[in-house]
PDB file of C-alpha atoms in Angstrom:
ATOM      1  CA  UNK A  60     -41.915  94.458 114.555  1.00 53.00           C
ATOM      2  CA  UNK A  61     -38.973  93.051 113.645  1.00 64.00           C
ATOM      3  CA  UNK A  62     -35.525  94.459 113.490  1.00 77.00           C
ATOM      4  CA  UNK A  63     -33.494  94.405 110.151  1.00 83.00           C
ATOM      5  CA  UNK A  64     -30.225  91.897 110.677  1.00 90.00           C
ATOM      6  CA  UNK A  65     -27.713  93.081 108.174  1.00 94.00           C
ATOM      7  CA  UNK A  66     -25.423  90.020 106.769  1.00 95.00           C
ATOM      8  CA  UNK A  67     -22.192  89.514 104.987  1.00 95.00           C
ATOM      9  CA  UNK A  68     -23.287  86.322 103.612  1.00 96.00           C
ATOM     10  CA  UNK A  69     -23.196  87.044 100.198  1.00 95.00           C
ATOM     11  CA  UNK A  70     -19.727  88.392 100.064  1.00 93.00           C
ATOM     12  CA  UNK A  71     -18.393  85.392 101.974  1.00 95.00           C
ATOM     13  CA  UNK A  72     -19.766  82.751 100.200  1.00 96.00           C
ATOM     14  CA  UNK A  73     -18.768  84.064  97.207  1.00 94.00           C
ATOM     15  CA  UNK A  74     -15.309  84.510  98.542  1.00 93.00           C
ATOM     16  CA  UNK A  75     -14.818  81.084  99.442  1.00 95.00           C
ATOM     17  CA  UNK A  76     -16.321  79.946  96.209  1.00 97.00           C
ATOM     18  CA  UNK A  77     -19.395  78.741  97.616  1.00 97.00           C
ATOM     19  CA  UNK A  78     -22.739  78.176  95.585  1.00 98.00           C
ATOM     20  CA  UNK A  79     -25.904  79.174  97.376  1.00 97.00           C
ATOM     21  CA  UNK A  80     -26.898  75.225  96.265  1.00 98.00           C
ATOM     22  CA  UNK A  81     -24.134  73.844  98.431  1.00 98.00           C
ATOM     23  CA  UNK A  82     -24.630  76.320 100.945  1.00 98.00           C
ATOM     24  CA  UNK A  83     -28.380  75.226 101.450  1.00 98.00           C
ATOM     25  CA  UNK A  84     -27.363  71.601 101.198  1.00 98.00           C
ATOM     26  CA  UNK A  85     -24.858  71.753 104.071  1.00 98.00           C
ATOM     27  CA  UNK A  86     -27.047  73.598 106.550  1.00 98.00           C
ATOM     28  CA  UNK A  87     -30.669  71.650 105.397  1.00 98.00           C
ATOM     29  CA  UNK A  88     -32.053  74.505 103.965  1.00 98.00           C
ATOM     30  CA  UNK A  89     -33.417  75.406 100.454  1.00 97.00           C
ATOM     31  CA  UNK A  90     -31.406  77.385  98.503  1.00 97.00           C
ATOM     32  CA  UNK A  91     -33.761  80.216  97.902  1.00 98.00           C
ATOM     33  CA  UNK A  92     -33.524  80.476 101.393  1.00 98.00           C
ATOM     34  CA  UNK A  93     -30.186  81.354 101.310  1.00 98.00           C
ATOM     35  CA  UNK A  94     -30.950  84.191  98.570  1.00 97.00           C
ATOM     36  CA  UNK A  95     -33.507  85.705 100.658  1.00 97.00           C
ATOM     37  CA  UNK A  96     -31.471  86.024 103.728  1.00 97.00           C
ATOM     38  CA  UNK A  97     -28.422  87.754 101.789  1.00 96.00           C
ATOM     39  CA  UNK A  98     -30.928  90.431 100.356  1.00 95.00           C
ATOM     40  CA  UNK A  99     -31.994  90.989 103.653  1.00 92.00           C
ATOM     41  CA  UNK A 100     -36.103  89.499 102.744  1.00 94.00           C
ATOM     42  CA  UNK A 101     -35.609  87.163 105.766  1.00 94.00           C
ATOM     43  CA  UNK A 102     -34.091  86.830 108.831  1.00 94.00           C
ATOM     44  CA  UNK A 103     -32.503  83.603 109.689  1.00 96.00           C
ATOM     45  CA  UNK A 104     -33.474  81.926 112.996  1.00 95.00           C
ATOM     46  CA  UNK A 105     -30.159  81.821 115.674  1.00 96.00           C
ATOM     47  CA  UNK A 106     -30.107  77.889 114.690  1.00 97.00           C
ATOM     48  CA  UNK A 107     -29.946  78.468 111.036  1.00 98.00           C
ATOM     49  CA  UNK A 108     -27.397  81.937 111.874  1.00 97.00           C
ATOM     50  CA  UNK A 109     -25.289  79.854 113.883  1.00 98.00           C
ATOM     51  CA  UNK A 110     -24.836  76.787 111.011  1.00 98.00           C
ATOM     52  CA  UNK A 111     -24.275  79.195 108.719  1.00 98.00           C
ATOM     53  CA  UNK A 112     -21.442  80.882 111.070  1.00 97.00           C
ATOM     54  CA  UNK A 113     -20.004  77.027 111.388  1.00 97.00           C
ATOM     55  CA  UNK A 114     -20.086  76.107 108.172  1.00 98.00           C
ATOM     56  CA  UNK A 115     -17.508  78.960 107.442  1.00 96.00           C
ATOM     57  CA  UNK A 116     -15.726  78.565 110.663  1.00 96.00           C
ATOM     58  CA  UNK A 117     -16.487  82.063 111.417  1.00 95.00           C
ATOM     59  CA  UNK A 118     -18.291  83.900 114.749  1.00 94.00           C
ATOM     60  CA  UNK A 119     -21.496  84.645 113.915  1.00 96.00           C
ATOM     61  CA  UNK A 120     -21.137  88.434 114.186  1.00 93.00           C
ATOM     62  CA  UNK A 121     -18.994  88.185 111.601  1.00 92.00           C
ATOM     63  CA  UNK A 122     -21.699  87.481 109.246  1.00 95.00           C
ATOM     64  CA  UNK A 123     -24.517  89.337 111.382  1.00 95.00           C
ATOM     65  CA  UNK A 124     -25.441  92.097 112.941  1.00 93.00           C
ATOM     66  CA  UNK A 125     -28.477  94.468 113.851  1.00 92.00           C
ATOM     67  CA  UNK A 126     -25.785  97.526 112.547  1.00 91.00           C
ATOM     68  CA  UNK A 127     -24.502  98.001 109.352  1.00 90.00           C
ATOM     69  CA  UNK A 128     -21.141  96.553 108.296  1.00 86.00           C
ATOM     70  CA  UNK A 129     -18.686  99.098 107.383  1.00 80.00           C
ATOM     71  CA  UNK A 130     -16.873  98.529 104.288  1.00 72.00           C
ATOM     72  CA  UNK A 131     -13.478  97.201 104.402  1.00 58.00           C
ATOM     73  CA  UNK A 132     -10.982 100.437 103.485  1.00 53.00           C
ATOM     74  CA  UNK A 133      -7.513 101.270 103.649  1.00 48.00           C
ATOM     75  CA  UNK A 134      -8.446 103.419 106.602  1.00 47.00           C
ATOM     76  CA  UNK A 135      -9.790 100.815 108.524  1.00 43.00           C
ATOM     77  CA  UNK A 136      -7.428  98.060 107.235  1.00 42.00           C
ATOM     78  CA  UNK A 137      -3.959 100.003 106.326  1.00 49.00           C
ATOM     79  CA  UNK A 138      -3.076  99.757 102.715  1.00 49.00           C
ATOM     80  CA  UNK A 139      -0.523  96.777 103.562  1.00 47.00           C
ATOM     81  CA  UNK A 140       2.179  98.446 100.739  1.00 45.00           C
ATOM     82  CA  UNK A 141      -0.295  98.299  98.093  1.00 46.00           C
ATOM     83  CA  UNK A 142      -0.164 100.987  95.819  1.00 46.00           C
ATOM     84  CA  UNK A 143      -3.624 102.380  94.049  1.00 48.00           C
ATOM     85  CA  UNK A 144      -3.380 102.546  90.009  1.00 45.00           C
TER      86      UNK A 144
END
């Protein structure tokens, strides 16, 4: 059985203004591929894992892991002198 890899792909793509189109074009994939891996309906092999890591110039456990990602707080992060309104 297969372990559940938990991703952040969604959130950076869409940060950096990224289509999942694109995304799938650069790393020879189809873009529904894409979709299922960032709602977690399949796992990417390490090849595909580690283009998608390149692609956004980022280690790959920064977009994977076999834990959850914690969400990024002020208690974590420090509030940087932002104020909340």
């Amino acid at each position: 059985m297969s372990e559940q890899v938990h991703n952040r792909l969604a959130v950076v793509r869409a940060e950096r203004k990224v289509s999942r189109q694109a995304l799938a074009e650069a790393v020879g994939v189809h873009y529904q591929t894409i979709g299922y891996i960032e709602r977690g309906q399949y796992n990417p092999s390490l090849d595909l894992a580690l283009k998608l890591a390149a692609f956004f110039r980022l280690p790959v456990e920064a977009l994977f892991s076999l834990e959850p990602f914690q969400p990024l707080t002020n208690e974590i992060y420090g509030d940087h002198g932002r104020t909340n309104s």
